[in-house]
mmCIF file of C-alpha atoms and ligand atoms in Angstrom:
data_model
loop_
_atom_site.group_PDB
_atom_site.id
_atom_site.type_symbol
_atom_site.label_atom_id
_atom_site.label_comp_id
_atom_site.label_asym_id
_atom_site.label_seq_id
_atom_site.Cartn_x
_atom_site.Cartn_y
_atom_site.Cartn_z
ATOM 1 C CA MET Z 18 108.515 171.671 80.955
ATOM 2 C CA ASP Z 19 108.603 170.641 77.300
ATOM 3 C CA VAL Z 20 106.564 167.481 76.728
ATOM 4 C CA ALA Z 21 109.626 165.776 75.237
ATOM 5 C CA GLU Z 22 111.485 166.356 78.520
ATOM 6 C CA GLU Z 23 108.678 165.139 80.773
ATOM 7 C CA ASP Z 24 108.374 161.552 81.999
ATOM 8 C CA PRO Z 25 105.459 160.493 79.794
ATOM 9 C CA THR Z 26 104.292 157.869 82.267
ATOM 10 C CA ASN Z 27 103.181 160.683 84.582
ATOM 11 C CA LEU Z 28 100.690 161.944 81.999
ATOM 12 C CA PRO Z 29 97.098 160.711 81.808
ATOM 13 C CA THR Z 30 96.763 157.753 79.395
ATOM 14 C CA LYS Z 31 94.591 159.695 76.930
ATOM 15 C CA ARG Z 32 97.272 162.356 76.629
ATOM 16 C CA ARG Z 33 100.006 159.737 76.189
ATOM 17 C CA VAL Z 34 98.016 158.081 73.419
ATOM 18 C CA ARG Z 35 97.380 161.411 71.712
ATOM 19 C CA LEU Z 36 101.124 162.092 71.606
ATOM 20 C CA LEU Z 37 101.727 158.741 69.899
ATOM 21 C CA ASN Z 38 98.901 158.814 67.322
ATOM 22 C CA ARG Z 39 98.394 161.092 64.284
ATOM 23 C CA ASP Z 40 94.952 161.963 62.945
ATOM 24 C CA ASP Z 41 93.422 159.145 64.998
ATOM 25 C CA ARG Z 42 95.798 156.597 63.465
ATOM 26 C CA LEU Z 43 98.733 154.803 65.018
ATOM 27 C CA PHE Z 44 101.987 156.600 64.324
ATOM 28 C CA HIS Z 45 104.351 155.408 67.050
ATOM 29 C CA VAL Z 46 103.289 151.991 68.388
ATOM 30 C CA ILE Z 47 104.289 151.999 72.042
ATOM 31 C CA LEU Z 48 101.349 151.158 74.321
ATOM 32 C CA ALA Z 49 98.618 148.531 74.186
ATOM 33 C CA GLN Z 50 96.224 151.295 75.296
ATOM 34 C CA GLN Z 51 96.530 152.771 71.780
ATOM 35 C CA PHE Z 52 94.405 149.936 70.377
ATOM 36 C CA ASP Z 53 90.636 150.114 70.531
ATOM 37 C CA ARG Z 54 88.312 147.340 69.482
ATOM 38 C CA GLU Z 55 87.788 148.667 65.972
ATOM 39 C CA LEU Z 56 91.528 148.869 65.343
ATOM 40 C CA ILE Z 57 92.174 145.388 66.759
ATOM 41 C CA ASP Z 58 89.441 143.936 64.513
ATOM 42 C CA HIS Z 59 90.833 145.803 61.523
ATOM 43 C CA LEU Z 60 94.403 144.601 62.085
ATOM 44 C CA CYS Z 61 93.307 140.991 62.606
ATOM 45 C CA ARG Z 62 91.511 141.137 59.245
ATOM 46 C CA ILE Z 63 94.527 142.711 57.533
ATOM 47 C CA ALA Z 64 96.768 139.994 59.033
ATOM 48 C CA GLU Z 65 94.365 137.319 57.797
ATOM 49 C CA MET Z 66 94.211 138.832 54.315
ATOM 50 C CA THR Z 67 97.973 139.312 54.097
ATOM 51 C CA ARG Z 68 98.649 135.653 54.835
ATOM 52 C CA ILE Z 69 96.177 134.580 52.144
ATOM 53 C CA ILE Z 70 97.489 137.042 49.549
ATOM 54 C CA ALA Z 71 101.094 136.019 50.281
ATOM 55 C CA ASP Z 72 100.288 132.420 49.500
ATOM 56 C CA ALA Z 73 100.049 133.053 45.737
ATOM 57 C CA ARG Z 74 103.118 134.137 43.774
ATOM 58 C CA ALA Z 75 101.322 137.136 42.212
ATOM 59 C CA GLY Z 76 100.002 138.148 45.633
ATOM 60 C CA ALA Z 77 103.430 137.867 47.241
ATOM 61 C CA ARG Z 78 104.786 140.065 44.452
ATOM 62 C CA PHE Z 79 102.072 142.658 45.075
ATOM 63 C CA LEU Z 80 102.831 142.756 48.829
ATOM 64 C CA ASN Z 81 106.505 143.074 48.014
ATOM 65 C CA THR Z 82 105.967 146.363 46.220
ATOM 66 C CA LEU Z 83 104.049 148.049 49.037
ATOM 67 C CA LEU Z 84 106.984 149.359 51.080
ATOM 68 C CA SER Z 85 109.952 148.795 48.786
ATOM 69 C CA HIS Z 86 110.617 152.552 48.912
ATOM 70 C CA LYS Z 87 111.022 152.575 52.736
ATOM 71 C CA ARG Z 88 113.699 151.276 55.092
ATOM 72 C CA ALA Z 89 113.408 149.821 58.600
ATOM 73 C CA MET Z 90 115.912 149.736 61.456
ATOM 74 C CA LEU Z 91 115.606 146.915 63.974
ATOM 75 C CA TYR Z 92 117.302 148.336 67.057
ATOM 76 C CA PHE Z 93 117.239 145.373 69.450
ATOM 77 C CA ILE Z 94 119.651 145.814 72.298
ATOM 78 C CA GLN Z 95 117.969 143.199 74.483
ATOM 79 C CA PRO Z 96 118.026 139.491 73.523
ATOM 80 C CA SER Z 97 115.315 138.337 71.120
ATOM 81 C CA THR Z 98 114.669 135.480 68.724
ATOM 82 C CA ARG Z 99 110.984 135.502 67.763
ATOM 83 C CA THR Z 100 110.219 139.204 67.891
ATOM 84 C CA PHE Z 101 113.337 140.099 65.938
ATOM 85 C CA LEU Z 102 112.918 137.396 63.302
ATOM 86 C CA SER Z 103 109.200 137.925 62.836
ATOM 87 C CA PHE Z 104 109.664 141.681 62.387
ATOM 88 C CA SER Z 105 112.441 140.928 59.922
ATOM 89 C CA ALA Z 106 110.189 138.492 58.027
ATOM 90 C CA ALA Z 107 107.291 141.003 58.148
ATOM 91 C CA CYS Z 108 109.523 143.651 56.541
ATOM 92 C CA GLN Z 109 110.432 141.123 53.843
ATOM 93 C CA VAL Z 110 106.774 140.326 53.182
ATOM 94 C CA LEU Z 111 106.166 144.031 52.513
ATOM 95 C CA GLY Z 112 109.336 144.407 50.452
ATOM 96 C CA MET Z 113 110.894 146.813 52.960
ATOM 97 C CA PRO Z 114 114.690 146.558 53.213
ATOM 98 C CA HIS Z 115 115.906 146.528 56.815
ATOM 99 C CA ASN Z 116 119.050 146.690 58.835
ATOM 100 C CA ASP Z 117 119.755 146.010 62.500
ATOM 101 C CA VAL Z 118 121.779 146.996 65.527
ATOM 102 C CA ARG Z 119 121.681 144.268 68.163
ATOM 103 C CA ASP Z 120 124.703 145.019 70.238
ATOM 104 C CA SER Z 121 125.513 148.523 71.419
ATOM 105 C CA SER Z 122 129.156 147.511 71.927
ATOM 106 C CA THR Z 123 129.525 147.754 68.138
ATOM 107 C CA SER Z 124 128.036 151.271 67.950
ATOM 108 C CA SER Z 125 129.378 154.710 68.833
ATOM 109 C CA GLU Z 126 127.858 154.286 72.291
ATOM 110 C CA VAL Z 127 131.286 152.841 73.112
ATOM 111 C CA LYS Z 128 132.680 156.309 72.344
ATOM 112 C CA GLY Z 129 130.235 157.840 74.784
ATOM 113 C CA GLU Z 130 127.315 158.558 72.456
ATOM 114 C CA THR Z 131 124.090 158.464 74.444
ATOM 115 C CA GLU Z 132 121.315 156.010 73.558
ATOM 116 C CA GLU Z 133 119.136 159.022 72.831
ATOM 117 C CA ASP Z 134 121.567 160.339 70.260
ATOM 118 C CA THR Z 135 121.884 156.856 68.766
ATOM 119 C CA VAL Z 136 118.122 156.783 68.163
ATOM 120 C CA ARG Z 137 118.274 160.268 66.644
ATOM 121 C CA VAL Z 138 121.034 159.088 64.305
ATOM 122 C CA LEU Z 139 118.960 156.075 63.249
ATOM 123 C CA SER Z 140 116.032 158.358 62.482
ATOM 124 C CA GLN Z 141 118.100 160.078 59.788
ATOM 125 C CA TYR Z 142 118.831 156.914 57.815
ATOM 126 C CA PHE Z 143 115.611 154.909 58.174
ATOM 127 C CA ASP Z 144 111.850 155.375 57.871
ATOM 128 C CA VAL Z 145 110.817 153.394 60.947
ATOM 129 C CA ILE Z 146 112.640 152.212 64.052
ATOM 130 C CA ILE Z 147 111.534 148.959 65.662
ATOM 131 C CA MET Z 148 113.038 148.848 69.118
ATOM 132 C CA ARG Z 149 113.577 146.405 71.953
ATOM 133 C CA HIS Z 150 115.082 147.994 75.015
ATOM 134 C CA PRO Z 151 115.657 146.885 78.626
ATOM 135 C CA SER Z 152 114.315 150.091 80.239
ATOM 136 C CA GLU Z 153 110.643 150.738 80.822
ATOM 137 C CA GLY Z 154 109.557 154.017 79.284
ATOM 138 C CA PHE Z 155 112.581 154.502 77.010
ATOM 139 C CA ALA Z 156 110.660 153.773 73.784
ATOM 140 C CA GLU Z 157 107.886 156.180 74.775
ATOM 141 C CA THR Z 158 110.326 158.884 75.823
ATOM 142 C CA MET Z 159 112.155 158.529 72.506
ATOM 143 C CA ALA Z 160 108.891 158.621 70.537
ATOM 144 C CA ASN Z 161 108.072 161.928 72.228
ATOM 145 C CA LYS Z 162 111.558 163.245 71.513
ATOM 146 C CA LEU Z 163 111.333 162.206 67.866
ATOM 147 C CA ASN Z 164 108.082 164.204 67.716
ATOM 148 C CA THR Z 165 110.125 167.364 68.251
ATOM 149 C CA MET Z 166 112.608 166.608 65.457
ATOM 150 C CA ARG Z 167 112.281 168.036 61.957
ATOM 151 C CA ARG Z 168 112.427 164.504 60.582
ATOM 152 C CA CYS Z 169 110.068 162.456 62.723
ATOM 153 C CA ILE Z 170 109.701 158.770 61.921
ATOM 154 C CA PRO Z 171 107.521 156.154 63.635
ATOM 155 C CA LEU Z 172 108.914 154.100 66.479
ATOM 156 C CA ILE Z 173 107.519 150.628 67.178
ATOM 157 C CA ASN Z 174 107.976 149.030 70.585
ATOM 158 C CA GLY Z 175 109.208 145.425 70.376
ATOM 159 C CA GLY Z 176 109.408 145.067 74.170
ATOM 160 C CA SER Z 177 110.152 147.757 76.757
ATOM 161 C CA GLY Z 178 111.676 146.417 79.966
ATOM 162 C CA LYS Z 179 109.108 144.889 82.333
ATOM 163 C CA ASP Z 180 106.467 147.249 81.058
ATOM 164 C CA GLN Z 181 104.898 146.503 77.675
ATOM 165 C CA HIS Z 182 105.103 144.388 74.552
ATOM 166 C CA PRO Z 183 102.141 145.609 72.480
ATOM 167 C CA THR Z 184 102.920 143.786 69.225
ATOM 168 C CA GLN Z 185 103.149 140.481 71.108
ATOM 169 C CA ALA Z 186 99.758 141.255 72.669
ATOM 170 C CA MET Z 187 98.334 141.910 69.191
ATOM 171 C CA LEU Z 188 99.585 138.558 67.913
ATOM 172 C CA ASP Z 189 98.172 136.907 71.026
ATOM 173 C CA ILE Z 190 94.750 138.460 70.391
ATOM 174 C CA TYR Z 191 94.952 137.413 66.742
ATOM 175 C CA THR Z 192 95.753 133.855 67.864
ATOM 176 C CA LEU Z 193 92.743 133.899 70.187
ATOM 177 C CA TYR Z 194 90.511 135.153 67.323
ATOM 178 C CA ARG Z 195 91.629 132.191 65.260
ATOM 179 C CA CYS Z 196 90.915 129.802 68.140
ATOM 180 C CA PHE Z 197 87.531 131.257 69.097
ATOM 181 C CA SER Z 198 86.351 131.625 65.494
ATOM 182 C CA PRO Z 199 87.658 128.769 63.364
ATOM 183 C CA SER Z 200 85.758 129.968 60.262
ATOM 184 C CA LEU Z 201 87.917 132.042 57.917
ATOM 185 C CA ALA Z 202 84.861 133.595 56.251
ATOM 186 C CA GLU Z 203 83.609 134.747 59.638
ATOM 187 C CA ARG Z 204 86.987 136.186 60.575
ATOM 188 C CA ILE Z 205 87.173 138.110 57.316
ATOM 189 C CA ARG Z 206 83.616 139.421 57.626
ATOM 190 C CA LEU Z 207 84.038 139.995 61.358
ATOM 191 C CA ASP Z 208 80.724 141.416 62.509
ATOM 192 C CA PRO Z 209 81.613 144.369 64.783
ATOM 193 C CA GLU Z 210 78.696 143.459 67.057
ATOM 194 C CA ARG Z 211 80.070 139.967 67.657
ATOM 195 C CA ASN Z 212 82.362 139.726 70.678
ATOM 196 C CA LEU Z 213 84.270 136.451 70.343
ATOM 197 C CA PHE Z 214 85.533 136.743 73.916
ATOM 198 C CA ASP Z 215 82.167 137.072 75.642
ATOM 199 C CA GLY Z 216 81.858 134.330 78.274
ATOM 200 C CA LYS Z 217 85.415 133.057 77.752
ATOM 201 C CA THR Z 218 87.753 132.389 80.669
ATOM 202 C CA ILE Z 219 91.428 133.120 80.102
ATOM 203 C CA ALA Z 220 94.073 132.242 82.709
ATOM 204 C CA PHE Z 221 97.476 133.913 82.891
ATOM 205 C CA VAL Z 222 100.007 131.770 84.689
ATOM 206 C CA GLY Z 223 103.547 132.280 85.989
ATOM 207 C CA ASP Z 224 105.527 135.471 86.494
ATOM 208 C CA LEU Z 225 102.737 137.976 86.043
ATOM 209 C CA LYS Z 226 104.521 140.686 87.965
ATOM 210 C CA ARG Z 227 107.438 141.082 85.576
ATOM 211 C CA GLY Z 228 106.039 139.632 82.357
ATOM 212 C CA ARG Z 229 105.421 142.468 79.890
ATOM 213 C CA THR Z 230 103.430 140.297 77.482
ATOM 214 C CA VAL Z 231 100.778 139.672 80.134
ATOM 215 C CA ARG Z 232 100.522 143.357 80.992
ATOM 216 C CA SER Z 233 99.977 144.365 77.371
ATOM 217 C CA LEU Z 234 97.483 141.581 76.700
ATOM 218 C CA ALA Z 235 95.498 142.489 79.821
ATOM 219 C CA TYR Z 236 95.202 146.053 78.479
ATOM 220 C CA LEU Z 237 93.887 144.755 75.145
ATOM 221 C CA LEU Z 238 91.387 142.454 76.823
ATOM 222 C CA THR Z 239 89.608 145.413 78.423
ATOM 223 C CA ARG Z 240 88.183 145.924 74.912
ATOM 224 C CA TYR Z 241 86.109 142.733 75.325
ATOM 225 C CA PRO Z 242 83.352 143.061 77.912
ATOM 226 C CA GLY Z 243 82.225 139.661 79.169
ATOM 227 C CA VAL Z 244 85.695 138.091 79.209
ATOM 228 C CA ARG Z 245 86.812 136.610 82.555
ATOM 229 C CA LEU Z 246 90.484 136.701 83.533
ATOM 230 C CA LEU Z 247 92.235 134.520 86.100
ATOM 231 C CA PHE Z 248 95.700 135.487 87.310
ATOM 232 C CA VAL Z 249 97.362 132.331 88.575
ATOM 233 C CA ALA Z 250 100.704 132.971 90.282
ATOM 234 C CA PRO Z 251 102.561 132.616 93.554
ATOM 235 C CA GLU Z 252 102.063 135.603 95.839
ATOM 236 C CA GLU Z 253 105.527 137.012 95.035
ATOM 237 C CA LEU Z 254 104.880 137.020 91.286
ATOM 238 C CA GLN Z 255 101.251 138.128 91.165
ATOM 239 C CA ILE Z 256 100.027 140.725 88.706
ATOM 240 C CA SER Z 257 100.513 144.301 89.837
ATOM 241 C CA GLU Z 258 97.893 146.612 91.220
ATOM 242 C CA ASP Z 259 97.929 149.027 88.300
ATOM 243 C CA ILE Z 260 96.670 146.303 85.948
ATOM 244 C CA LEU Z 261 93.991 145.181 88.421
ATOM 245 C CA ALA Z 262 92.810 148.759 88.835
ATOM 246 C CA HIS Z 263 92.693 149.171 85.058
ATOM 247 C CA LEU Z 264 90.585 146.010 84.671
ATOM 248 C CA SER Z 265 88.197 147.193 87.374
ATOM 249 C CA ARG Z 266 87.846 150.551 85.645
ATOM 250 C CA TYR Z 267 86.708 148.710 82.528
ATOM 251 C CA ASP Z 268 84.488 146.339 84.521
ATOM 252 C CA ILE Z 269 86.390 143.242 83.430
ATOM 253 C CA GLU Z 270 85.783 140.288 85.748
ATOM 254 C CA HIS Z 271 89.069 139.058 87.205
ATOM 255 C CA GLU Z 272 90.312 136.934 90.090
ATOM 256 C CA LEU Z 273 93.656 136.120 91.647
ATOM 257 C CA LYS Z 274 94.285 132.369 91.938
ATOM 258 C CA PHE Z 275 97.082 130.347 93.449
ATOM 259 C CA ASP Z 276 96.718 126.868 91.978
ATOM 260 C CA LEU Z 277 96.606 126.000 88.259
ATOM 261 C CA PRO Z 278 95.292 122.402 88.546
ATOM 262 C CA GLU Z 279 92.337 123.745 90.537
ATOM 263 C CA VAL Z 280 91.197 126.202 87.816
ATOM 264 C CA ILE Z 281 92.441 124.694 84.552
ATOM 265 C CA GLY Z 282 89.129 122.899 83.924
ATOM 266 C CA GLU Z 283 87.290 126.247 83.639
ATOM 267 C CA CYS Z 284 89.657 127.746 81.088
ATOM 268 C CA ASP Z 285 89.088 128.369 77.378
ATOM 269 C CA ALA Z 286 92.651 129.633 77.033
ATOM 270 C CA VAL Z 287 95.690 129.357 79.286
ATOM 271 C CA TYR Z 288 98.601 131.760 78.814
ATOM 272 C CA MET Z 289 101.733 130.284 80.378
ATOM 273 C CA THR Z 290 104.823 132.408 81.106
ATOM 274 C CA ARG Z 291 108.333 131.740 82.372
ATOM 275 C CA VAL Z 292 109.895 133.244 85.501
ATOM 276 C CA GLN Z 293 111.634 136.455 84.419
ATOM 277 C CA ASP Z 294 114.660 135.846 86.634
ATOM 278 C CA GLU Z 295 116.827 138.312 84.722
ATOM 279 C CA HIS Z 296 115.014 140.912 86.838
ATOM 280 C CA ASP Z 297 115.970 139.227 90.147
ATOM 281 C CA LYS Z 298 118.166 141.238 92.470
ATOM 282 C CA ALA Z 299 119.859 138.225 94.087
ATOM 283 C CA GLY Z 300 118.381 135.056 92.602
ATOM 284 C CA GLU Z 301 115.316 135.331 94.874
ATOM 285 C CA SER Z 302 112.889 133.690 92.415
ATOM 286 C CA GLY Z 303 114.993 130.494 92.503
ATOM 287 C CA SER Z 304 113.409 129.528 95.811
ATOM 288 C CA ILE Z 305 109.772 129.932 94.689
ATOM 289 C CA ASP Z 306 107.819 126.669 94.457
ATOM 290 C CA LEU Z 307 106.302 126.602 90.965
ATOM 291 C CA SER Z 308 104.749 123.138 91.097
ATOM 292 C CA ARG Z 309 101.178 124.578 91.257
ATOM 293 C CA PHE Z 310 101.883 126.889 88.326
ATOM 294 C CA SER Z 311 102.982 124.449 85.628
ATOM 295 C CA LEU Z 312 101.066 122.761 82.847
ATOM 296 C CA THR Z 313 102.138 119.207 83.495
ATOM 297 C CA ARG Z 314 100.966 116.016 81.818
ATOM 298 C CA ASP Z 315 99.236 114.682 84.941
ATOM 299 C CA ILE Z 316 96.481 117.339 84.693
ATOM 300 C CA GLU Z 317 95.655 116.634 81.041
ATOM 301 C CA SER Z 318 92.326 114.966 81.847
ATOM 302 C CA ARG Z 319 91.073 118.265 83.332
ATOM 303 C CA LEU Z 320 91.681 120.321 80.167
ATOM 304 C CA LYS Z 321 88.725 121.357 78.000
ATOM 305 C CA PRO Z 322 88.842 119.620 74.595
ATOM 306 C CA ASP Z 323 89.227 122.952 72.780
ATOM 307 C CA LEU Z 324 91.474 124.725 75.288
ATOM 308 C CA ALA Z 325 94.012 127.073 73.649
ATOM 309 C CA ILE Z 326 97.429 126.531 75.228
ATOM 310 C CA MET Z 327 99.542 129.642 74.720
ATOM 311 C CA HIS Z 328 103.027 130.805 75.662
ATOM 312 C CA PRO Z 329 105.018 133.772 74.304
ATOM 313 C CA LEU Z 330 108.156 131.614 74.661
ATOM 314 C CA PRO Z 331 110.909 130.962 75.573
ATOM 315 C CA ARG Z 332 109.663 128.320 77.993
ATOM 316 C CA ARG Z 333 111.258 126.568 80.870
ATOM 317 C CA THR Z 334 109.689 123.768 82.880
ATOM 318 C CA GLU Z 335 106.290 125.486 83.296
ATOM 319 C CA LEU Z 336 105.052 124.010 80.015
ATOM 320 C CA ASP Z 337 105.617 120.272 79.572
ATOM 321 C CA THR Z 338 106.921 119.342 76.095
ATOM 322 C CA TYR Z 339 104.341 116.553 76.326
ATOM 323 C CA TYR Z 340 101.792 119.028 74.879
ATOM 324 C CA ASP Z 341 103.922 119.981 71.876
ATOM 325 C CA SER Z 342 102.093 117.826 69.348
ATOM 326 C CA ASP Z 343 98.653 118.288 70.931
ATOM 327 C CA PRO Z 344 96.346 120.294 68.592
ATOM 328 C CA ARG Z 345 95.559 122.518 71.574
ATOM 329 C CA ALA Z 346 99.183 123.741 71.630
ATOM 330 C CA LYS Z 347 98.846 127.178 70.013
ATOM 331 C CA TYR Z 348 102.321 128.408 70.915
ATOM 332 C CA TRP Z 349 103.647 127.324 67.542
ATOM 333 C CA ASP Z 350 100.838 129.193 65.748
ATOM 334 C CA GLN Z 351 101.509 132.288 67.858
ATOM 335 C CA MET Z 352 104.919 132.651 66.214
ATOM 336 C CA ARG Z 353 103.630 132.479 62.657
ATOM 337 C CA ASN Z 354 100.633 134.666 63.508
ATOM 338 C CA GLY Z 355 103.164 137.169 64.833
ATOM 339 C CA MET Z 356 104.771 137.536 61.446
ATOM 340 C CA TRP Z 357 101.419 138.314 59.760
ATOM 341 C CA MET Z 358 100.245 140.593 62.529
ATOM 342 C CA ARG Z 359 103.506 142.551 62.452
ATOM 343 C CA ALA Z 360 103.199 142.889 58.683
ATOM 344 C CA ALA Z 361 99.640 144.187 59.191
ATOM 345 C CA LEU Z 362 100.830 146.667 61.814
ATOM 346 C CA ILE Z 363 103.668 148.011 59.682
ATOM 347 C CA ALA Z 364 101.296 148.271 56.703
ATOM 348 C CA HIS Z 365 98.883 150.250 58.892
ATOM 349 C CA VAL Z 366 101.577 152.599 60.153
ATOM 350 C CA PHE Z 367 102.567 153.371 56.548
ATOM 351 C CA ASN Z 368 98.963 153.640 55.425
ATOM 352 C CA VAL Z 369 99.103 150.796 52.889
ATOM 353 C CA ASP Z 370 96.629 148.571 54.760
ATOM 354 C CA GLY Z 371 93.860 149.953 52.520
ATOM 355 C CA ALA Z 372 95.740 148.628 49.471
ATOM 356 C CA ILE Z 373 95.861 145.159 51.077
ATOM 357 C CA LEU Z 374 92.121 145.306 51.741
ATOM 358 C CA ASP Z 375 91.371 146.384 48.137
ATOM 359 C CA HIS Z 376 93.647 143.719 46.701
ATOM 360 C CA TYR Z 377 91.999 141.072 48.815
ATOM 361 C CA PHE Z 378 88.452 141.974 47.830
ATOM 362 C CA SER Z 379 89.301 142.259 44.146
ATOM 363 C CA HIS Z 380 90.901 138.778 44.092
ATOM 364 C CA TYR Z 381 88.944 136.717 46.620
ATOM 365 C CA ASN Z 382 85.258 136.121 47.137
ATOM 366 C CA TYR Z 383 84.853 136.714 50.842
HETATM 367 C C1 NCD W 20 108.707 137.499 75.618
HETATM 368 C C2 NCD W 20 109.432 138.798 75.915
HETATM 369 O O1 NCD W 20 110.503 139.076 75.373
HETATM 370 O O2 NCD W 20 108.868 139.535 76.701
HETATM 371 N N1 NCD W 20 109.217 136.823 74.501
HETATM 372 C C3 NCD W 20 108.788 137.174 73.247
HETATM 373 O O3 NCD W 20 108.823 138.322 72.838
HETATM 374 N N2 NCD W 20 108.257 136.198 72.485
HETATM 375 C C4 NCD W 20 108.546 136.626 76.796
HETATM 376 C C5 NCD W 20 109.749 136.254 77.619
HETATM 377 O O4 NCD W 20 110.873 136.620 77.359
HETATM 378 O O5 NCD W 20 109.506 135.530 78.595
#
């Protein structure tokens, strides 16, 4: 069977990654497993440099020229606020005009055009497709199909069903870098031997079974030996076996826990998530008791003074608004970091990240 016709998830991960990369560089951005430590470090530095360059008018003008000759399509047929807007802002930072389709009822799909053909159509008008789609595997399948077309453009996954959300995971890692290394100079220099995550405990809390952000971030964290992961969720919503097996393969210490107040005192970062009840079959998650899985104000005294409180948002009751103005609340920073990280990623895909690096070093001292 032609590789484009095969279900890519049945292939070994190395093979899947090879089909998505070109010359050892990201081409399609679909899976968190495409990112190794060197690439994560590189993209965090590019994100850091981009935000500094963009701060000055001349720098913003320079960034604006980088991709002004390219066009992006934001094909988001599943609801989104942050991912959509931050990708849109990232395109603007790089001067790349973009357009969007957010509702397939306004496209020729109403006339019976398949989603596959829709993506093929988009590939003729644009230079990159950034996609959010409700089905697991669709983005990867389409990336492999685009590979067989005469005009093949990169496809970036902005959330694929319950499966993966690699660009969110990259902004989460970038946020953790900024928390674990508050010195800008150190983050720019970023010694490859220095593992900022060594000895850190990170807890994931909530719906870990159906939360794609947690899955992708867990994949990235295998690049940091010495990190310790706690998965804190009710039995019904615990992280799935495939992720646990992956962590074991990489020798990453991890434990399943069933009570947040009991473990919160050990954590350097806590990653809260909402119940993904849109995936319920018949409202079954409504009856789950979440009281032991919420960051409430009554446990504040147990929190470490430099704990990073994270959430991909949107939130429900699992994260008390009480923490909103606490300096440990990093969920606001996550959003802004997402814009810079997505700009860095797009710059990398189009091979203009080197120009950002050169510009930075010719204008700034460190
Ligand atoms: C997340 C998503 O869409 O997976 N949101 C986001 O991208 N910031 C998390 C969620 O919807 O719970």
